[in-house]
PDB file of C-alpha atoms and ligand atoms in Angstrom:
ATOM      1  CA  UNK A  10      59.412  75.269  81.743  1.00  0.00           C
ATOM      2  CA  UNK A  11      57.159  75.681  78.754  1.00  0.00           C
ATOM      3  CA  UNK A  12      58.010  79.463  78.809  1.00  0.00           C
ATOM      4  CA  UNK A  13      61.672  78.846  78.040  1.00  0.00           C
ATOM      5  CA  UNK A  14      61.137  77.601  74.515  1.00  0.00           C
ATOM      6  CA  UNK A  15      59.667  80.856  73.131  1.00  0.00           C
ATOM      7  CA  UNK A  16      62.379  82.824  74.924  1.00  0.00           C
ATOM      8  CA  UNK A  17      65.094  80.631  73.384  1.00  0.00           C
ATOM      9  CA  UNK A  18      63.451  80.897  70.033  1.00  0.00           C
ATOM     10  CA  UNK A  19      63.326  84.694  70.356  1.00  0.00           C
ATOM     11  CA  UNK A  20      67.000  84.836  71.410  1.00  0.00           C
ATOM     12  CA  UNK A  21      68.000  82.562  68.515  1.00  0.00           C
ATOM     13  CA  UNK A  22      66.181  84.847  66.076  1.00  0.00           C
ATOM     14  CA  UNK A  23      67.880  87.928  67.545  1.00  0.00           C
ATOM     15  CA  UNK A  24      71.252  86.213  67.294  1.00  0.00           C
ATOM     16  CA  UNK A  25      70.539  85.142  63.722  1.00  0.00           C
ATOM     17  CA  UNK A  26      69.468  88.668  62.813  1.00  0.00           C
ATOM     18  CA  UNK A  27      72.598  90.102  64.388  1.00  0.00           C
ATOM     19  CA  UNK A  28      74.811  87.685  62.491  1.00  0.00           C
ATOM     20  CA  UNK A  29      73.005  88.461  59.229  1.00  0.00           C
ATOM     21  CA  UNK A  30      73.371  92.223  59.792  1.00  0.00           C
ATOM     22  CA  UNK A  31      77.067  91.817  60.597  1.00  0.00           C
ATOM     23  CA  UNK A  32      77.673  89.771  57.450  1.00  0.00           C
ATOM     24  CA  UNK A  33      75.798  92.334  55.354  1.00  0.00           C
ATOM     25  CA  UNK A  34      77.879  95.154  56.851  1.00  0.00           C
ATOM     26  CA  UNK A  35      81.080  93.243  56.064  1.00  0.00           C
ATOM     27  CA  UNK A  36      80.242  92.215  52.513  1.00  0.00           C
ATOM     28  CA  UNK A  37      78.390  95.312  51.273  1.00  0.00           C
ATOM     29  CA  UNK A  38      81.573  97.410  50.765  1.00  0.00           C
ATOM     30  CA  UNK A  39      83.249  94.467  49.023  1.00  0.00           C
ATOM     31  CA  UNK A  40      80.255  94.038  46.717  1.00  0.00           C
ATOM     32  CA  UNK A  41      80.178  97.813  46.012  1.00  0.00           C
ATOM     33  CA  UNK A  42      83.844  97.716  45.095  1.00  0.00           C
ATOM     34  CA  UNK A  43      83.428  94.727  42.780  1.00  0.00           C
ATOM     35  CA  UNK A  44      80.217  96.039  41.180  1.00  0.00           C
ATOM     36  CA  UNK A  45      80.399  99.833  41.438  1.00  0.00           C
ATOM     37  CA  UNK A  46      77.411 102.054  40.843  1.00  0.00           C
ATOM     38  CA  UNK A  47      77.034 103.765  37.510  1.00  0.00           C
ATOM     39  CA  UNK A  48      78.943 107.039  37.408  1.00  0.00           C
ATOM     40  CA  UNK A  49      77.050 109.901  38.943  1.00  0.00           C
ATOM     41  CA  UNK A  50      76.817 112.953  36.834  1.00  0.00           C
ATOM     42  CA  UNK A  51      75.174 116.283  37.032  1.00  0.00           C
ATOM     43  CA  UNK A  52      71.683 116.869  35.701  1.00  0.00           C
ATOM     44  CA  UNK A  53      72.658 120.357  34.548  1.00  0.00           C
ATOM     45  CA  UNK A  54      74.137 121.070  31.156  1.00  0.00           C
ATOM     46  CA  UNK A  55      75.466 124.557  31.767  1.00  0.00           C
ATOM     47  CA  UNK A  56      75.354 127.257  34.406  1.00  0.00           C
ATOM     48  CA  UNK A  57      77.170 130.326  35.628  1.00  0.00           C
ATOM     49  CA  UNK A  58      79.263 129.252  38.608  1.00  0.00           C
ATOM     50  CA  UNK A  59      78.483 131.000  41.906  1.00  0.00           C
ATOM     51  CA  UNK A  60      82.180 131.860  42.299  1.00  0.00           C
ATOM     52  CA  UNK A  61      84.018 134.350  40.139  1.00  0.00           C
ATOM     53  CA  UNK A  62      87.639 134.388  39.025  1.00  0.00           C
ATOM     54  CA  UNK A  63      88.670 137.009  41.566  1.00  0.00           C
ATOM     55  CA  UNK A  64      87.235 134.845  44.379  1.00  0.00           C
ATOM     56  CA  UNK A  65      89.205 131.826  43.154  1.00  0.00           C
ATOM     57  CA  UNK A  66      92.403 133.865  42.886  1.00  0.00           C
ATOM     58  CA  UNK A  67      91.852 135.094  46.438  1.00  0.00           C
ATOM     59  CA  UNK A  68      91.233 131.511  47.586  1.00  0.00           C
ATOM     60  CA  UNK A  69      94.474 130.423  45.936  1.00  0.00           C
ATOM     61  CA  UNK A  70      96.365 132.997  47.988  1.00  0.00           C
ATOM     62  CA  UNK A  71      94.611 132.348  51.279  1.00  0.00           C
ATOM     63  CA  UNK A  72      94.108 128.579  50.924  1.00  0.00           C
ATOM     64  CA  UNK A  73      90.437 129.072  51.866  1.00  0.00           C
ATOM     65  CA  UNK A  74      88.660 127.416  48.936  1.00  0.00           C
ATOM     66  CA  UNK A  75      84.916 127.808  48.582  1.00  0.00           C
ATOM     67  CA  UNK A  76      82.799 124.723  49.218  1.00  0.00           C
ATOM     68  CA  UNK A  77      81.389 122.693  46.310  1.00  0.00           C
ATOM     69  CA  UNK A  78      78.398 124.316  44.630  1.00  0.00           C
ATOM     70  CA  UNK A  79      75.236 122.649  43.378  1.00  0.00           C
ATOM     71  CA  UNK A  80      75.588 121.815  39.697  1.00  0.00           C
ATOM     72  CA  UNK A  81      72.348 120.213  38.626  1.00  0.00           C
ATOM     73  CA  UNK A  82      71.836 118.398  41.898  1.00  0.00           C
ATOM     74  CA  UNK A  83      75.439 117.245  42.326  1.00  0.00           C
ATOM     75  CA  UNK A  84      78.186 118.997  44.268  1.00  0.00           C
ATOM     76  CA  UNK A  85      80.863 120.444  42.030  1.00  0.00           C
ATOM     77  CA  UNK A  86      84.348 121.657  42.961  1.00  0.00           C
ATOM     78  CA  UNK A  87      85.620 124.784  41.267  1.00  0.00           C
ATOM     79  CA  UNK A  88      89.375 125.293  41.580  1.00  0.00           C
ATOM     80  CA  UNK A  89      92.212 126.968  39.722  1.00  0.00           C
ATOM     81  CA  UNK A  90      94.778 124.854  37.898  1.00  0.00           C
ATOM     82  CA  UNK A  91      97.625 126.855  36.354  1.00  0.00           C
ATOM     83  CA  UNK A  92      95.494 129.978  36.644  1.00  0.00           C
ATOM     84  CA  UNK A  93      92.538 128.491  34.770  1.00  0.00           C
ATOM     85  CA  UNK A  94      89.258 127.403  36.334  1.00  0.00           C
ATOM     86  CA  UNK A  95      88.550 123.688  36.555  1.00  0.00           C
ATOM     87  CA  UNK A  96      85.222 122.185  37.581  1.00  0.00           C
ATOM     88  CA  UNK A  97      85.105 118.628  38.872  1.00  0.00           C
ATOM     89  CA  UNK A  98      82.201 116.502  40.053  1.00  0.00           C
ATOM     90  CA  UNK A  99      82.659 116.291  43.829  1.00  0.00           C
ATOM     91  CA  UNK A 100      80.911 112.940  44.312  1.00  0.00           C
ATOM     92  CA  UNK A 101      83.411 110.195  45.090  1.00  0.00           C
ATOM     93  CA  UNK A 102      83.110 107.206  42.772  1.00  0.00           C
ATOM     94  CA  UNK A 103      83.541 104.796  45.662  1.00  0.00           C
ATOM     95  CA  UNK A 104      80.443 105.158  47.843  1.00  0.00           C
ATOM     96  CA  UNK A 105      79.521 108.725  46.942  1.00  0.00           C
ATOM     97  CA  UNK A 106      80.958 110.851  49.729  1.00  0.00           C
ATOM     98  CA  UNK A 107      81.690 114.456  48.842  1.00  0.00           C
ATOM     99  CA  UNK A 108      85.349 115.006  48.028  1.00  0.00           C
ATOM    100  CA  UNK A 109      87.423 118.089  48.855  1.00  0.00           C
ATOM    101  CA  UNK A 110      90.273 119.952  47.226  1.00  0.00           C
ATOM    102  CA  UNK A 111      93.567 119.809  49.122  1.00  0.00           C
ATOM    103  CA  UNK A 112      95.559 122.789  47.953  1.00  0.00           C
ATOM    104  CA  UNK A 113      98.677 121.825  49.917  1.00  0.00           C
ATOM    105  CA  UNK A 114      99.079 118.475  48.166  1.00  0.00           C
ATOM    106  CA  UNK A 115      97.342 119.630  44.960  1.00  0.00           C
ATOM    107  CA  UNK A 116      94.933 116.728  44.832  1.00  0.00           C
ATOM    108  CA  UNK A 117      91.325 115.880  45.544  1.00  0.00           C
ATOM    109  CA  UNK A 118      90.693 113.878  48.659  1.00  0.00           C
ATOM    110  CA  UNK A 119      87.809 111.798  49.937  1.00  0.00           C
ATOM    111  CA  UNK A 120      88.029 111.478  53.668  1.00  0.00           C
ATOM    112  CA  UNK A 121      85.479 108.666  53.905  1.00  0.00           C
ATOM    113  CA  UNK A 122      88.061 106.006  52.966  1.00  0.00           C
ATOM    114  CA  UNK A 123      91.137 108.069  52.039  1.00  0.00           C
ATOM    115  CA  UNK A 124      90.522 108.055  48.302  1.00  0.00           C
ATOM    116  CA  UNK A 125      92.752 110.385  46.271  1.00  0.00           C
ATOM    117  CA  UNK A 126      92.264 111.847  42.799  1.00  0.00           C
ATOM    118  CA  UNK A 127      94.606 114.036  40.791  1.00  0.00           C
ATOM    119  CA  UNK A 128      93.505 117.419  39.454  1.00  0.00           C
ATOM    120  CA  UNK A 129      92.359 115.763  36.214  1.00  0.00           C
ATOM    121  CA  UNK A 130      89.920 113.698  38.259  1.00  0.00           C
ATOM    122  CA  UNK A 131      91.873 110.457  37.853  1.00  0.00           C
ATOM    123  CA  UNK A 132      91.651 108.087  40.810  1.00  0.00           C
ATOM    124  CA  UNK A 133      95.249 107.619  41.965  1.00  0.00           C
ATOM    125  CA  UNK A 134      95.026 106.069  45.436  1.00  0.00           C
ATOM    126  CA  UNK A 135      92.573 104.382  47.743  1.00  0.00           C
ATOM    127  CA  UNK A 136      89.373 102.538  46.893  1.00  0.00           C
ATOM    128  CA  UNK A 137      87.700 104.794  44.252  1.00  0.00           C
ATOM    129  CA  UNK A 138      87.157 102.581  41.185  1.00  0.00           C
ATOM    130  CA  UNK A 139      86.709 105.313  38.557  1.00  0.00           C
ATOM    131  CA  UNK A 140      87.794 108.895  37.853  1.00  0.00           C
ATOM    132  CA  UNK A 141      85.685 111.904  38.725  1.00  0.00           C
ATOM    133  CA  UNK A 142      83.849 113.637  35.892  1.00  0.00           C
ATOM    134  CA  UNK A 143      85.576 116.851  34.846  1.00  0.00           C
ATOM    135  CA  UNK A 144      83.362 119.590  33.467  1.00  0.00           C
ATOM    136  CA  UNK A 145      84.221 122.357  31.096  1.00  0.00           C
ATOM    137  CA  UNK A 146      84.897 125.617  32.955  1.00  0.00           C
ATOM    138  CA  UNK A 147      85.501 128.708  30.856  1.00  0.00           C
ATOM    139  CA  UNK A 148      85.698 132.369  31.729  1.00  0.00           C
ATOM    140  CA  UNK A 149      83.179 134.628  30.105  1.00  0.00           C
ATOM    141  CA  UNK A 150      85.239 136.773  27.729  1.00  0.00           C
ATOM    142  CA  UNK A 151      86.305 139.957  29.482  1.00  0.00           C
ATOM    143  CA  UNK A 152      84.464 139.073  32.668  1.00  0.00           C
ATOM    144  CA  UNK A 153      85.070 137.437  35.995  1.00  0.00           C
ATOM    145  CA  UNK A 154      82.199 134.982  35.628  1.00  0.00           C
ATOM    146  CA  UNK A 155      82.849 131.307  34.948  1.00  0.00           C
ATOM    147  CA  UNK A 156      80.573 129.123  32.837  1.00  0.00           C
ATOM    148  CA  UNK A 157      80.527 125.476  33.865  1.00  0.00           C
ATOM    149  CA  UNK A 158      79.148 122.938  31.400  1.00  0.00           C
ATOM    150  CA  UNK A 159      79.108 119.233  30.846  1.00  0.00           C
ATOM    151  CA  UNK A 160      81.219 118.042  27.964  1.00  0.00           C
ATOM    152  CA  UNK A 161      79.099 116.765  25.109  1.00  0.00           C
TER     153      UNK A 161
HETATM  154  S1  FES B 225      83.580 107.145  49.475  1.00  0.00           S
HETATM  155 FE1  FES B 225      85.184 105.739  49.868  1.00  0.00          FE
HETATM  156  S2  FES B 225      86.922 106.763  49.164  1.00  0.00           S
HETATM  157 FE2  FES B 225      85.345 108.126  48.748  1.00  0.00          FE
END
């Protein structure tokens, strides 16, 4: 009989812990939406992109876009918009999943919670609270290389 009290106490603590964990799991996304993290941005100022213009033109034809590359520790999308390169921070502003370019619908999509951005990085649907950072992407004169840099 005296054994049952510690067992009940242990079960009550487990139940309390489970309830607390459930409440935290429910309210954390709400809190993140109401008080979003500071915008993530790349630590790099400028670099030569690992993809060249001819690769992007080929990707535009085939629909097989290269994956985001590492731009100063943050994934960065490099796409073509009206024939010009565009580099966009690929970290979703909601809870930091990596976004992807959807060529068919010409938008940027986060499949964690169905967030959608336009090709200027503006958040247009779903839970993302802020736009994505758009970097400067310019072709080296007379060359196929693309220089990606953060806007000053
Ligand atoms: S992480 Fe939630 S929409 Fe991107």
